[in-house]
XYZ file of N, CA and C in Angstrom:
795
model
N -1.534 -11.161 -14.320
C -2.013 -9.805 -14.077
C -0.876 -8.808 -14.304
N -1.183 -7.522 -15.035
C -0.163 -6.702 -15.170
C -0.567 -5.752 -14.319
N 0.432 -5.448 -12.908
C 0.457 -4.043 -12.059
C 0.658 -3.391 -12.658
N 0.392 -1.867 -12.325
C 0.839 -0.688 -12.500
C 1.448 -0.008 -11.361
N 2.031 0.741 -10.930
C 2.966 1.352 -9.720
C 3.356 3.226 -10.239
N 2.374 3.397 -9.105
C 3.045 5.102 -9.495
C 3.855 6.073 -8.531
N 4.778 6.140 -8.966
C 5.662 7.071 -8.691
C 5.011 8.404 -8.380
N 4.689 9.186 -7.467
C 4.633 10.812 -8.210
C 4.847 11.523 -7.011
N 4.652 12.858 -7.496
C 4.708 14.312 -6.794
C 3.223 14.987 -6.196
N 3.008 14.798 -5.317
C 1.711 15.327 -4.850
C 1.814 16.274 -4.300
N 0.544 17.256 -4.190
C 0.749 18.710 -3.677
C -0.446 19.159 -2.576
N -0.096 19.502 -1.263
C -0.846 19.456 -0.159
C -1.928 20.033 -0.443
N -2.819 19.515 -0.167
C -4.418 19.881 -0.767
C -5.102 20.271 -1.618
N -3.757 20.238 -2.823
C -4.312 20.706 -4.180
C -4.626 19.455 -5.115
N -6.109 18.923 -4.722
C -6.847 17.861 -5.076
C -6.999 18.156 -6.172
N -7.656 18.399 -7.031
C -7.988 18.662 -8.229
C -6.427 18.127 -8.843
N -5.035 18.915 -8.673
C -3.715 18.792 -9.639
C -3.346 16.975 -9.096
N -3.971 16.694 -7.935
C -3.568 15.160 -7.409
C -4.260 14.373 -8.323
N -5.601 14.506 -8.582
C -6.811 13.570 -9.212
C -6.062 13.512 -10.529
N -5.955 14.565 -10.641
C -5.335 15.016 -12.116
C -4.097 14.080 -12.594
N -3.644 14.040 -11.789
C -1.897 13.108 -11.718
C -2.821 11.636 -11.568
N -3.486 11.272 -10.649
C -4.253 10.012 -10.833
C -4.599 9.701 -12.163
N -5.709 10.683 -12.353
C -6.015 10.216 -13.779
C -5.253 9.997 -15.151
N -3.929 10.551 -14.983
C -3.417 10.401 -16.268
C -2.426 9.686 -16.186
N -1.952 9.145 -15.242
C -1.361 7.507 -14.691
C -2.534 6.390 -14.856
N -4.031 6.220 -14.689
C -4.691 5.770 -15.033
C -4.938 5.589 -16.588
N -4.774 6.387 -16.847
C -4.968 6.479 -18.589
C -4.086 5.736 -19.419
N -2.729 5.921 -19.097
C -1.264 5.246 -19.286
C -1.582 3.875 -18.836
N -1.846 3.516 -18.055
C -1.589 2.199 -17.102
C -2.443 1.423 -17.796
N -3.962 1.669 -18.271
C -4.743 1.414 -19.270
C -4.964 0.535 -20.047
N -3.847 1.673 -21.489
C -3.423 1.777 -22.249
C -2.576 0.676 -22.797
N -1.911 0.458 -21.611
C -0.702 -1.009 -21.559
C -1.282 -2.517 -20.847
N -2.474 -2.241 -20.348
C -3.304 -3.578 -20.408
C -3.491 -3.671 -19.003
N -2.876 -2.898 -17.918
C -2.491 -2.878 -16.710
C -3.915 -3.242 -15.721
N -4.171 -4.362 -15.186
C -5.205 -4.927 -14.388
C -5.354 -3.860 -12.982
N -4.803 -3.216 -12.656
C -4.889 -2.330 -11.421
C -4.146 -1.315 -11.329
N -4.056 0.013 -10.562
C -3.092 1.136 -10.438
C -2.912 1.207 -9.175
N -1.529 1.309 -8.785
C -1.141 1.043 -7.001
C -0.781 2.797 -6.850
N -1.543 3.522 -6.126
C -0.938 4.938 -5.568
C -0.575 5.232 -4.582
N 0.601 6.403 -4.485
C 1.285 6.049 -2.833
C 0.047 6.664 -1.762
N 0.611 6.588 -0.410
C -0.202 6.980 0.503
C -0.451 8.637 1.003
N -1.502 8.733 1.113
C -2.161 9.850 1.263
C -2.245 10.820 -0.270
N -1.946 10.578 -1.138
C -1.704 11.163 -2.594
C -2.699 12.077 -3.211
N -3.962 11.817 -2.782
C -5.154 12.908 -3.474
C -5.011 14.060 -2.987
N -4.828 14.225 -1.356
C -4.777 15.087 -0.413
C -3.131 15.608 -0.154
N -2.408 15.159 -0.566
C -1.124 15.046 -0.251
C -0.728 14.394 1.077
N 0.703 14.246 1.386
C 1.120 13.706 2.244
C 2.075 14.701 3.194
N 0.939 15.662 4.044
C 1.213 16.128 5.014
C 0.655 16.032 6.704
N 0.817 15.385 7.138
C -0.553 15.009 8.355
C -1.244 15.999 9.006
N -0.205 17.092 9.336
C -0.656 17.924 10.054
C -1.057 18.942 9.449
N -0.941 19.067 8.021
C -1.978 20.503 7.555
C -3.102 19.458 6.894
N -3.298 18.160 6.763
C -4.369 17.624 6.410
C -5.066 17.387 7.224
N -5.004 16.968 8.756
C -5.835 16.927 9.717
C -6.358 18.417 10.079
N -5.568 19.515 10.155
C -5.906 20.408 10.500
C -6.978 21.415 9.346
N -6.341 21.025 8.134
C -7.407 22.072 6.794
C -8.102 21.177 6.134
N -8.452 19.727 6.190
C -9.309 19.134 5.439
C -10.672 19.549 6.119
N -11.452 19.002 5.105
C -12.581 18.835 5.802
C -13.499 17.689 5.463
N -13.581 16.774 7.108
C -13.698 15.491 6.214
C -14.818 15.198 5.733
N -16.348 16.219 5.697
C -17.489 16.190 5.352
C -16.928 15.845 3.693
N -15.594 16.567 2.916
C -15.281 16.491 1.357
C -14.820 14.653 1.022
N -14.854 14.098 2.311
C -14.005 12.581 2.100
C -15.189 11.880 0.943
N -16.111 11.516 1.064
C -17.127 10.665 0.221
C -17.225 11.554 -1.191
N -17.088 12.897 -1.369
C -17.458 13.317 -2.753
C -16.056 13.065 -3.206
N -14.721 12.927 -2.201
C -13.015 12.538 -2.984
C -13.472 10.810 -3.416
N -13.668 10.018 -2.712
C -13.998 8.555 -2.949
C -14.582 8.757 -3.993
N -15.912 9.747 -4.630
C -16.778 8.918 -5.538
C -15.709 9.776 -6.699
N -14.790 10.596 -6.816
C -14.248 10.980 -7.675
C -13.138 10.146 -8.261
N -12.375 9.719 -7.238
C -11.299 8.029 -7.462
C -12.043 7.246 -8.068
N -13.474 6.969 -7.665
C -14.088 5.964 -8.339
C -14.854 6.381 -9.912
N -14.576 7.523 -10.225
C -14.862 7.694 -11.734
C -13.610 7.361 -12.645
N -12.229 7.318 -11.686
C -11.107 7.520 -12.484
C -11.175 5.821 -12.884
N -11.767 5.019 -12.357
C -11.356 3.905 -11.951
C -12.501 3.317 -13.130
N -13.423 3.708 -13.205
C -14.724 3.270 -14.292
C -13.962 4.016 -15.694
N -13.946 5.452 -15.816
C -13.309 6.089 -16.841
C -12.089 5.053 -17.591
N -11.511 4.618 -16.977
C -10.361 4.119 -17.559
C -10.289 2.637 -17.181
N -11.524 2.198 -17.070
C -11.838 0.537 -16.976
C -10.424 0.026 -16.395
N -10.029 0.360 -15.148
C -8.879 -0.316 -14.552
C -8.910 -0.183 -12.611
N -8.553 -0.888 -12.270
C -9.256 -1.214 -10.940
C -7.943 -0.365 -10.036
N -8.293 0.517 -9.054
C -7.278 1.322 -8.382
C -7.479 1.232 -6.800
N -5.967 1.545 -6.223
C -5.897 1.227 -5.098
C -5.140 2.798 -4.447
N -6.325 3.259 -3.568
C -5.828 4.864 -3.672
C -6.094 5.289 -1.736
N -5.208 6.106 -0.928
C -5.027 5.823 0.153
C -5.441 7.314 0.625
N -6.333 7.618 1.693
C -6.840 8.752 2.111
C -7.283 8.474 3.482
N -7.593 9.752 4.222
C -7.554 9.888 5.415
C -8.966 9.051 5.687
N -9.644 8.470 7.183
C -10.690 8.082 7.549
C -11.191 8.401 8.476
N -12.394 8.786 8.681
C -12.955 9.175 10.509
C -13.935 8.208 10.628
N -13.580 7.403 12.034
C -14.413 7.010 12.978
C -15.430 7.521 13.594
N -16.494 6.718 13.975
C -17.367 7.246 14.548
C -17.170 8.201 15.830
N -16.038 7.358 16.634
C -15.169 8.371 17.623
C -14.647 8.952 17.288
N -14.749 9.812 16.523
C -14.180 11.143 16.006
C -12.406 10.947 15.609
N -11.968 9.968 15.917
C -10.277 9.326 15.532
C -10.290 9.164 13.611
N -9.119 9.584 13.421
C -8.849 9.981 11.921
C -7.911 8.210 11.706
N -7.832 7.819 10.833
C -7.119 7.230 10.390
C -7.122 7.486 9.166
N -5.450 6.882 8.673
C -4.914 6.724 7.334
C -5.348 5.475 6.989
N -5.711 5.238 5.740
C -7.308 4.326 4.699
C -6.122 4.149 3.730
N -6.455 2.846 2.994
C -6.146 2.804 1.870
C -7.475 2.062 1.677
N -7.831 2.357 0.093
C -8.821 1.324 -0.685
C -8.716 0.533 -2.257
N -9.235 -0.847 -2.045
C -8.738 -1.279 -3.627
C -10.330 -1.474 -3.991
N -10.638 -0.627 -5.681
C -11.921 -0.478 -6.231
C -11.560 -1.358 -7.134
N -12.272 -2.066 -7.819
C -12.411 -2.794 -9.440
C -12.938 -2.127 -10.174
N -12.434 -1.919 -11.425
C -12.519 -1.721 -12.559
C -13.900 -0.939 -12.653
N -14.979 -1.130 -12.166
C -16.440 -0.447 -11.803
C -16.497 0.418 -10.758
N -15.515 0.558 -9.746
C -15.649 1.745 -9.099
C -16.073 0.715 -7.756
N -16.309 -0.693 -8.090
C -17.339 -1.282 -6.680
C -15.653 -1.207 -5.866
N -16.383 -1.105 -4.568
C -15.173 -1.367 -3.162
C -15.080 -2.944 -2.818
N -13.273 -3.139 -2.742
C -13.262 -4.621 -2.855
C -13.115 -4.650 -1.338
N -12.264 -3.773 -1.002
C -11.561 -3.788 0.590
C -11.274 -2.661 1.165
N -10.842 -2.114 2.626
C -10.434 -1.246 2.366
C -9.667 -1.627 4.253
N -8.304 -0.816 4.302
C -7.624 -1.233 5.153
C -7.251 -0.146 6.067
N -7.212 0.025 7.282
C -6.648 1.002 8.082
C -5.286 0.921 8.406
N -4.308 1.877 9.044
C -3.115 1.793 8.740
C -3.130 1.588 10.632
N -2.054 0.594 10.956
C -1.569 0.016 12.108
C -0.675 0.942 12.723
N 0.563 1.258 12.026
C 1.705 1.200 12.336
C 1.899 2.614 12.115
N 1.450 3.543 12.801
C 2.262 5.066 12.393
C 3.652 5.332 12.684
N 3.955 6.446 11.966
C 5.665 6.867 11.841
C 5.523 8.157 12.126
N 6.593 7.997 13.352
C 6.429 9.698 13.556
C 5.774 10.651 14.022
N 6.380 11.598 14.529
C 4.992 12.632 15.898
C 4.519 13.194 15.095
N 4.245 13.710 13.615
C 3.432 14.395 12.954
C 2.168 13.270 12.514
N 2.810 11.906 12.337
C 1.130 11.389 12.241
C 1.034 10.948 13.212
N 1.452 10.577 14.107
C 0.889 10.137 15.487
C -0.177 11.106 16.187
N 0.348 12.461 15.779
C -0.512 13.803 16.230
C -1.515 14.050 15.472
N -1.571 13.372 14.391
C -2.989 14.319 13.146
C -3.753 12.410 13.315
N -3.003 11.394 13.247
C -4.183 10.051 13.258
C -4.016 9.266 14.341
N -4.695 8.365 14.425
C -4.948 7.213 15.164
C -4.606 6.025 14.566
N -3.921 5.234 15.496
C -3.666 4.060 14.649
C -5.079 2.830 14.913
N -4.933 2.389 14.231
C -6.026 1.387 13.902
C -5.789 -0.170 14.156
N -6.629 -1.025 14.638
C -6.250 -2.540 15.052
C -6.707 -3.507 14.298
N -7.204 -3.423 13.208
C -7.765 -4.564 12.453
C -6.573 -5.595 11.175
N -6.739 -6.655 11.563
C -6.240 -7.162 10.400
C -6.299 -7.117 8.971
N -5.249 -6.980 8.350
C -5.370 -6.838 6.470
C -6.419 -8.034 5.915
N -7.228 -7.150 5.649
C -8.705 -8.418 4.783
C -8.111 -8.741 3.606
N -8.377 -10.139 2.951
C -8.436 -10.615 1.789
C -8.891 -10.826 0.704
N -9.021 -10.308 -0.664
C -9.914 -10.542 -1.462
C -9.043 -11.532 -2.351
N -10.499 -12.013 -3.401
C -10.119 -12.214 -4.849
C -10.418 -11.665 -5.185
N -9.042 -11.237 -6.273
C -9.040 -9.861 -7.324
C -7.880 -10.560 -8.166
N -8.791 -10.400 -9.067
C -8.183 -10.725 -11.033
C -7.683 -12.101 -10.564
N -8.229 -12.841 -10.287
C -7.253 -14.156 -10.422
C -5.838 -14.770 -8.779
N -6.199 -13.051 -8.192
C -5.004 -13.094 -7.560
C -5.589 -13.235 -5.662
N -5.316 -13.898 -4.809
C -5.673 -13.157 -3.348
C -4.870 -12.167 -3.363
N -5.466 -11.119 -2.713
C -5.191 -10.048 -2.636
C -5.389 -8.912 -1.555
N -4.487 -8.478 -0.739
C -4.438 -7.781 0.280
C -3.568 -6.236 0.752
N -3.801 -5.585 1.203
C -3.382 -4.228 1.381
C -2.722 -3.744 2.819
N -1.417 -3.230 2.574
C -1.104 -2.976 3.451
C -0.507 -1.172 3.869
N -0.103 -0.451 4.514
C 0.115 1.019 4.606
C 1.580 1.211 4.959
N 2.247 1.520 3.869
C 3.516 2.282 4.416
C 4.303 1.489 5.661
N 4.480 1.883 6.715
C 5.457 1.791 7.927
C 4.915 -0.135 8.358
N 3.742 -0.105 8.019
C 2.784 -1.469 8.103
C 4.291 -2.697 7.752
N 4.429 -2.053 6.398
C 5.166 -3.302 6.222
C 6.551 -3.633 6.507
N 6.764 -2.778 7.189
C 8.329 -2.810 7.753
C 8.501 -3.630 8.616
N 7.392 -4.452 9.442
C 7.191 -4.939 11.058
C 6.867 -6.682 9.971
N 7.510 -7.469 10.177
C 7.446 -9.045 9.942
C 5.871 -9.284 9.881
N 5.160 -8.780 10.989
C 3.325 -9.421 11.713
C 2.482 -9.033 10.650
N 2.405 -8.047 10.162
C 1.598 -7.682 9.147
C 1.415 -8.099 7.926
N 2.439 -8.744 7.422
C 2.771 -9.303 6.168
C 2.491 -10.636 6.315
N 3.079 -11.335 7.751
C 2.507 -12.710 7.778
C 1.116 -12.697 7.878
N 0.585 -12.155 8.406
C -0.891 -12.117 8.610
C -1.545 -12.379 7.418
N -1.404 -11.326 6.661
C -1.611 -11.561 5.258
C -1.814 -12.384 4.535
N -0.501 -12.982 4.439
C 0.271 -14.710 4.176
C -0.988 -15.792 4.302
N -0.655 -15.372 5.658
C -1.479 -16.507 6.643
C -3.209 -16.899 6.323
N -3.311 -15.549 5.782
C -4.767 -15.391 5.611
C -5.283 -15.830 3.787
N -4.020 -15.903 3.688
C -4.457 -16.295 1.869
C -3.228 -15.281 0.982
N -3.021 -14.551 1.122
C -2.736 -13.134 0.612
C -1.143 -13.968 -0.553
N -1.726 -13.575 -1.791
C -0.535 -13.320 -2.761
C 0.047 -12.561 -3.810
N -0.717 -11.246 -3.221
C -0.227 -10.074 -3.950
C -0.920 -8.990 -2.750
N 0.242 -8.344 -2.473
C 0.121 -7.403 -0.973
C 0.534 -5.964 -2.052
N -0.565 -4.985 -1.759
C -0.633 -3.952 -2.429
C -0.599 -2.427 -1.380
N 0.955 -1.836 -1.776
C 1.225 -1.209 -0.114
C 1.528 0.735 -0.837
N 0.814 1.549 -0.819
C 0.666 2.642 -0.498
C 1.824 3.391 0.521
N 2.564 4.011 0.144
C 3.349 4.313 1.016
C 4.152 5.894 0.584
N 4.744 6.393 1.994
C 5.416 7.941 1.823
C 6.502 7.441 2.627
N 7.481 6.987 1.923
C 8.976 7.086 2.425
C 9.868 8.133 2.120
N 10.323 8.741 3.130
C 11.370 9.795 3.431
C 12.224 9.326 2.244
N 13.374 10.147 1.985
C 15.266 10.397 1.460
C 15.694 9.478 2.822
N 16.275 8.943 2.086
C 17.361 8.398 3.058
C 17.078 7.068 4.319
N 16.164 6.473 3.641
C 15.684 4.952 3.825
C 15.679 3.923 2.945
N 16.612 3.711 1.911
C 16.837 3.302 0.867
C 16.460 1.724 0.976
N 17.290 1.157 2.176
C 16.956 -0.190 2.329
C 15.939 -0.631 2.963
N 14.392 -0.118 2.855
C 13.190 -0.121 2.926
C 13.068 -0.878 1.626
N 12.878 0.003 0.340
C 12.791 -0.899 -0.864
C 13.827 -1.682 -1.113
N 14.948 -1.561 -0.912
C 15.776 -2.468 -1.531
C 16.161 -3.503 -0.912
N 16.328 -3.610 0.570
C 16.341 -4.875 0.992
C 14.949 -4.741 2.031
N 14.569 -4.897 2.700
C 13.020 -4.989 3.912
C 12.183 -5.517 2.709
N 11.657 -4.922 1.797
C 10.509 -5.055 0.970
C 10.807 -7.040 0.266
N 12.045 -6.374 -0.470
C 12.516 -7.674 -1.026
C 12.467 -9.213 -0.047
N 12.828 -8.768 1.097
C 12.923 -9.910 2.187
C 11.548 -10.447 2.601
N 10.653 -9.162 2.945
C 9.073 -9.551 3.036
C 8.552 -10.549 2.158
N 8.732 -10.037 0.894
C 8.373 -10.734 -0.619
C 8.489 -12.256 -0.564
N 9.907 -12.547 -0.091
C 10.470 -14.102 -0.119
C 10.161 -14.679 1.718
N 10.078 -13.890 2.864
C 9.712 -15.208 3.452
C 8.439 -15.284 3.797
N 7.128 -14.465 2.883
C 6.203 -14.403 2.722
C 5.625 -15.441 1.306
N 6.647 -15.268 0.414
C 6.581 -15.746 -0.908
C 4.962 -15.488 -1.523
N 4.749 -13.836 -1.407
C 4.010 -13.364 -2.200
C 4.285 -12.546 -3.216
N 4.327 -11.218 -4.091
C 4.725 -10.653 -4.850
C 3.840 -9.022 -3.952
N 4.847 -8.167 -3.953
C 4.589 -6.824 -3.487
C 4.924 -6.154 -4.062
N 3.680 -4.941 -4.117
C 4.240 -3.443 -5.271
C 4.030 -2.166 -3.489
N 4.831 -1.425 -3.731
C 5.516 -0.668 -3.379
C 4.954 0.946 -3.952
N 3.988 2.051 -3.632
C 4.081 3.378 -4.443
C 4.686 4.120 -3.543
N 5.366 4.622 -3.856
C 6.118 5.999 -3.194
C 5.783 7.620 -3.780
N 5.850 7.898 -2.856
C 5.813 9.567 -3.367
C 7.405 9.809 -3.888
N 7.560 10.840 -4.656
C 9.176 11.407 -4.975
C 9.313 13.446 -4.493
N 10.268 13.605 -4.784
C 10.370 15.524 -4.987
C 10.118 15.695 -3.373
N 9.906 16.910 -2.766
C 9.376 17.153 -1.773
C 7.777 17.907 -1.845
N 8.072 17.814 -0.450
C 6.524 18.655 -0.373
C 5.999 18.493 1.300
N 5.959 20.010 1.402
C 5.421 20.254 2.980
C 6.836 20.314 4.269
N 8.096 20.250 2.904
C 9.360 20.186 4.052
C 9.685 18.522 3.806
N 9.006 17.267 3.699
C 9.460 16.429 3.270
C 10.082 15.672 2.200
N 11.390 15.621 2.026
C 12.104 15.271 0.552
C 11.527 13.725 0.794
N 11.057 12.966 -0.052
C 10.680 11.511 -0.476
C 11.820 10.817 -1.349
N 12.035 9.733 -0.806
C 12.839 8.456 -1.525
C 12.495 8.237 -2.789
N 11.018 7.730 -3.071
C 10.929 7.364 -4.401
C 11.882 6.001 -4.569
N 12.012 5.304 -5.510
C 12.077 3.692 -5.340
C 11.124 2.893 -4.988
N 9.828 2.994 -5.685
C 8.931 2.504 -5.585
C 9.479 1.046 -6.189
N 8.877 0.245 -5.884
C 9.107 -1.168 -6.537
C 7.841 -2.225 -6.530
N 8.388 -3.245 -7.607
C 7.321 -4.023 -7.453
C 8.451 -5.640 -7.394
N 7.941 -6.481 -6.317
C 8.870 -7.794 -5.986
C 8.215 -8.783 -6.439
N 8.907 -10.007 -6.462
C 8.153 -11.099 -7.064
C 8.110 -12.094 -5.482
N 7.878 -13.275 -5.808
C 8.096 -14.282 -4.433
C 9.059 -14.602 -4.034
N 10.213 -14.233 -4.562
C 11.161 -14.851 -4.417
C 11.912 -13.796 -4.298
N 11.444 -12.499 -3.725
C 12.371 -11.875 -3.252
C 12.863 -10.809 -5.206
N 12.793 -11.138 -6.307
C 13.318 -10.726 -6.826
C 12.774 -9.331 -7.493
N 13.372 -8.451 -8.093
C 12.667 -7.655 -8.486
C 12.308 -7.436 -9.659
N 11.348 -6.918 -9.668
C 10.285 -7.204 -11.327
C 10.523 -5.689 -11.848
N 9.960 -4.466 -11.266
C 10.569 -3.235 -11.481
C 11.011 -2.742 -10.485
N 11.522 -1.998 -10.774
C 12.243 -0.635 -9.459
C 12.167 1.012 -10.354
N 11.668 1.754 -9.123
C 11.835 3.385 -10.331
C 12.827 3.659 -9.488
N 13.496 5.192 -10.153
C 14.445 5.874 -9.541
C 14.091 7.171 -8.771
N 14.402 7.996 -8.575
C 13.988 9.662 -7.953
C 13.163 10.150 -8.078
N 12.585 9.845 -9.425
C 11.698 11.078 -10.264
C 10.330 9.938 -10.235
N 9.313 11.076 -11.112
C 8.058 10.401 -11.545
C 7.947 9.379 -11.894
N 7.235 8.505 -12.233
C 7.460 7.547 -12.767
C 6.325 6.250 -12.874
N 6.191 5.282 -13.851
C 4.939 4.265 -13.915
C 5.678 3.474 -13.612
N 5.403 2.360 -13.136
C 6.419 0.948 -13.321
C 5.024 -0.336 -13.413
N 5.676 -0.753 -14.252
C 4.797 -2.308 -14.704
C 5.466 -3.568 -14.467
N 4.680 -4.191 -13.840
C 5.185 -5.846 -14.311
C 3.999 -6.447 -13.660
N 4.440 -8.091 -14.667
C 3.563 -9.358 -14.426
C 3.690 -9.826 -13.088
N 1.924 -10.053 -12.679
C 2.492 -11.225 -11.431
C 1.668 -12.550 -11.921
N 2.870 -13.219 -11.587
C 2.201 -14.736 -12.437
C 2.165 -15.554 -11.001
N 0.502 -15.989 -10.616
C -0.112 -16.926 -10.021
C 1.222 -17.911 -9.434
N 1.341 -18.684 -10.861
C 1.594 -19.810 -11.065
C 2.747 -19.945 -9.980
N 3.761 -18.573 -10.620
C 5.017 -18.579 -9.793
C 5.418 -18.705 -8.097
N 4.009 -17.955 -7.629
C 4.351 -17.639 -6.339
C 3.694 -19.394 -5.596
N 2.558 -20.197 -6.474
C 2.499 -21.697 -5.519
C 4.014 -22.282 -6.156
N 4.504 -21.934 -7.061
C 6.161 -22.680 -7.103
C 6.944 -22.509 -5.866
N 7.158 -20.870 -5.319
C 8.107 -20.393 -4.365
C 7.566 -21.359 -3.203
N 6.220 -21.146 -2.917
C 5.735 -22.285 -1.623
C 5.455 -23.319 -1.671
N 5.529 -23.721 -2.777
C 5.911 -25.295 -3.071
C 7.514 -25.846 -2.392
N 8.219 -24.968 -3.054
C 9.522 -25.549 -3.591
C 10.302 -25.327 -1.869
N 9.806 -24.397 -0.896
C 10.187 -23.959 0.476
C 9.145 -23.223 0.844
N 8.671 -24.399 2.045
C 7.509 -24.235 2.626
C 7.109 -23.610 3.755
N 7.578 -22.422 3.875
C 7.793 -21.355 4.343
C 6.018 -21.315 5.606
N 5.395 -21.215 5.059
C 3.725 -20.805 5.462
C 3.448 -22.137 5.981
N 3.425 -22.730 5.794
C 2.632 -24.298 6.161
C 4.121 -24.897 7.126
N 5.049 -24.235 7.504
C 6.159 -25.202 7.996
C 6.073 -24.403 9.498
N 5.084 -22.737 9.392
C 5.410 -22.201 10.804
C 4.852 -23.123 12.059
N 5.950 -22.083 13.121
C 4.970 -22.750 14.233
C 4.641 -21.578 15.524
N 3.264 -21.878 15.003
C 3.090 -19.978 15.580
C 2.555 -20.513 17.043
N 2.398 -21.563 17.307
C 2.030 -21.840 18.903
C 3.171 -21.622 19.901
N 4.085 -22.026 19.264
C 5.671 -21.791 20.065
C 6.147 -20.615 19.874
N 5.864 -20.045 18.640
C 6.617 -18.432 18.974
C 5.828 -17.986 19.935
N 4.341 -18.154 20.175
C 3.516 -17.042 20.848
C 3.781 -17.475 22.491
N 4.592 -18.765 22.717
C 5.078 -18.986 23.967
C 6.694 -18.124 23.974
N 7.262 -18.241 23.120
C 8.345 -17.710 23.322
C 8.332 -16.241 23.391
N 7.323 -15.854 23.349
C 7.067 -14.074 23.229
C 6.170 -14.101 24.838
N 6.034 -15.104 25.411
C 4.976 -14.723 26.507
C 3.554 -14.451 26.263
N 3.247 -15.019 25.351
C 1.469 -14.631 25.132
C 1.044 -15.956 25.691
């Protein structure tokens, strides 16, 4: 399967110039044979919590979904695009969703782990485990930003099948070893392959890292972007990641009855 990974600049509620940036990363990604498009988190709407909780309106959420899902038929390539959610209890959460190539919904994941009193104040965090699909050949699972910084989430994943973890994310300036070492480490004692979207530039007062990446099982890296905009591609080959858990048996060697005594559960 060839990922796609986008880098970009999003602009607080100026949907239309976001879709817009979707779609023509879709078009590109395409173009080059690319089986899916990974976008960072919150990206249609931008990534501000508190003027998005406060000026959205989430009656517009289902006509933004069926618009992702034209980009996604338009350009016959299956996308994974992250937006706000309301509960029936009126609680907002941060959503990511992965569509196929037809626009159908494969999964869609709520975000656990918030960062910070601006989303702690505009969402709710959410308790459900990362669901699993098959997609292209691959298990396949989704995770949100700050999600994957915490060991539990990623094993879960693991645990559940998962060998390509597809993570939406808005990392600050000045968290560098998020992508460059955390991500990489996830990758290998998970021994799945993870792509990484980041936002870059600022916006709303937040300067973004950017260093989006995409890892293999083994910890190594397949692409990495730098500051700016940017696509990043690479292969994830099946084959490789039952080698990594073949070769160190990482998943099948835990012993989760004894950690959950050693934690007091």
């Amino acid at each position: 399967m060839l990922l796609a990974v986008l880098q970009g600049r999003a602009q607080t509620l100026e949907i239309g110039a976001n879709l817009a940036a979707i779609d023509v990363a879709a078009a590109r990604a395409a173009t080059r044979g690319a089986t899916v498009l990974l976008t960072p988190e919150l990206f249609p709407v931008g990534y501000a919590p508190l003027t998005v909780r406060a000026e959205l309106d989430p009656a517009t959420l289902p006509r933004l979904a069926s618009r992702l899902a034209a980009i996604a038929v338009r350009h016959g390539i299956a996308l994974v695009y992250s937006l706000p959610s309301v509960r029936e209890n009126g609680d907002w959460n941060i959503s990511a969703t992965l569509l196929d190539r037809s626009g159908a919904e494969l999964l869609t994941y709520a975000k656990v782990h918030l960062f910070g009193p601006e989303e702690r104040q505009a969402f709710a965090p959410a308790d459900q485990p990362p669901a699993v699909v098959d997609f292209a050949g691959l298990r396949t699972s989704v995770l949100i930003c700050y999600d994957v910084e915490f060991p539990e989430p990623v094993r879960a994943a693991a645990s559940r099948g998962a060998e390509l973890l597809l993570v939406p994310t808005a990392l600050g300036h000045g968290y560098a070893s998020v992508p460059q070492v955390l991500l990489r480490a996830r990758a290998l004692e998970s021994q799945l392959a993870i792509g990484y979207a980041n936002h870059c530039g600022t916006e709303g007062g937040t300067r973004f890292g950017g260093g989006s990446i995409i890892t293999g099982p083994d910890g190594g890296v397949l692409a990495q972007a730098g500051s700016g905009e940017e696509l990043l591609f690479a292969q994830i080959n099946r084959a490789e990641i039952h080698s990594a858990r073949a070769d160190v048996p990482y998943l099948s060697d835990r012993r989760p009855d004894l950690y959950g005594r050693w934690e007091g559960r």
